[in-house]
CSV table of C-alpha atoms and ligand atoms in Angstrom, one decimal:
chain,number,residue,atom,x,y,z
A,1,UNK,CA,-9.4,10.2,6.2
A,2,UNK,CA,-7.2,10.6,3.1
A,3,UNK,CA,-6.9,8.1,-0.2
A,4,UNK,CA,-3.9,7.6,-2.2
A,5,UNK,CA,-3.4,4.9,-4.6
A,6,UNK,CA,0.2,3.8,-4.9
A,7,UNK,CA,2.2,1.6,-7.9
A,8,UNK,CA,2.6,-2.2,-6.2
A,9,UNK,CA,5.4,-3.5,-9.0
A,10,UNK,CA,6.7,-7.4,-7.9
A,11,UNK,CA,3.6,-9.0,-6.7
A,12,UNK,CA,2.9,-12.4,-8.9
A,13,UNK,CA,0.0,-14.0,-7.1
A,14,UNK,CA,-2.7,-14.1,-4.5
A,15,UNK,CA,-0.1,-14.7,-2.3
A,16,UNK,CA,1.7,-11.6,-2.9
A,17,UNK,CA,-1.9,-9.6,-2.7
A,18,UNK,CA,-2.2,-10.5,0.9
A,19,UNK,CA,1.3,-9.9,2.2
A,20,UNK,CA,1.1,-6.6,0.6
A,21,UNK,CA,-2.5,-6.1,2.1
A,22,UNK,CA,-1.7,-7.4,5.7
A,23,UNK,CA,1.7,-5.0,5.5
A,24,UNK,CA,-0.8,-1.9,4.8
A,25,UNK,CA,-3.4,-2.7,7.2
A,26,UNK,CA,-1.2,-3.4,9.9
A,27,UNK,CA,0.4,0.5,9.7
A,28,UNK,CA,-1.1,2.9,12.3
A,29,UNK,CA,-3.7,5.3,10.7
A,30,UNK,CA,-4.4,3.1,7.8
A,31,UNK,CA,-8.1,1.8,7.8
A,32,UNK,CA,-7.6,0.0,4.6
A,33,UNK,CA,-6.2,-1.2,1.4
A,34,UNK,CA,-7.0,-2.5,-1.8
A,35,UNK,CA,-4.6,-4.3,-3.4
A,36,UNK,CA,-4.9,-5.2,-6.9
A,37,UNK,CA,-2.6,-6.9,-8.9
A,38,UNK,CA,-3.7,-6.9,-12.0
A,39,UNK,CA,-3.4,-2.8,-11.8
A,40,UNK,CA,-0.2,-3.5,-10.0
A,41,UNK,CA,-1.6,-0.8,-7.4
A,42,UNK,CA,-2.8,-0.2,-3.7
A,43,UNK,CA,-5.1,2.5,-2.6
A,44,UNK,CA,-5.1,3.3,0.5
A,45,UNK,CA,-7.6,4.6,3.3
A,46,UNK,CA,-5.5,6.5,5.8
A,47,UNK,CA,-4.9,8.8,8.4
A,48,UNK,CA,-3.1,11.9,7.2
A,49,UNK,CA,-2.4,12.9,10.9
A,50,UNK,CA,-0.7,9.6,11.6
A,51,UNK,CA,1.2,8.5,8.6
A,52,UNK,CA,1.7,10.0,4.4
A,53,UNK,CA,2.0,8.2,1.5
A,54,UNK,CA,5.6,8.3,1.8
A,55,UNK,CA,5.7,5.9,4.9
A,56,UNK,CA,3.2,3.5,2.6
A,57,UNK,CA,5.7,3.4,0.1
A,58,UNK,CA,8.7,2.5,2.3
A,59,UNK,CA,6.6,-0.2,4.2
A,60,UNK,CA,5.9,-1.6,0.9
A,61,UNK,CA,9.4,-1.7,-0.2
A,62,UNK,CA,10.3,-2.9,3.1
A,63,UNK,CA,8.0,-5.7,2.7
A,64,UNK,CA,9.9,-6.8,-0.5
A,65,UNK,CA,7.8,-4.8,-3.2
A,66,UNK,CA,8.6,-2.0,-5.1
A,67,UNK,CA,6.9,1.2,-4.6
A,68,UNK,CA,7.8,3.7,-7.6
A,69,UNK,CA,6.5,7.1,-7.0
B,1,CU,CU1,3.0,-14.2,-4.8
C-alpha cells in the first residue's frame, strides 16, 4: 500500500469534502482518503498495482475539482 497526498483546489464546503472523498474511495485499489479542505489536499491510501497518482488526479478533475500536480 502506497500514500500520496494530492492538491484538492475548488472545494468550498463539507459538501465538496464528501464528493471528493466518495469519488476517491470508490476507485479500485484505493483503501482511503482524507480529504481536507482547509489544506486544500487529499492523501490517499492506495494500491500501486491497481491505480497511480496520476489516475487520482484525473478522477478528481473529472469529478469537477482541480488536481494541480
Ligand atoms: Cu461544497
Amino acid at each position: 500500500m502506497s500514500e500520496v497526498t494530492i492538491k484538492v483546489q475548488g472545494m468550498s464546503c463539507g459538501g465538496c469534502v464528501g464528493n471528493v472523498t466518495r469519488t476517491l474511495t470508490s476507485l479500485a485499489g484505493v483503501s482511503k482518503a482524507e480529504v481536507s479542505l482547509e489544506q486544500a489536499s487529499a492523501t490517499v491510501q492506495y494500491d500501486p498495482e491497481q491505480i497511480d497518482p496520476a489516475a487520482l488526479r484525473q478522477a478528481v478533475e473529472d469529478a469537477g475539482f482541480r488536481a494541480p500536480q
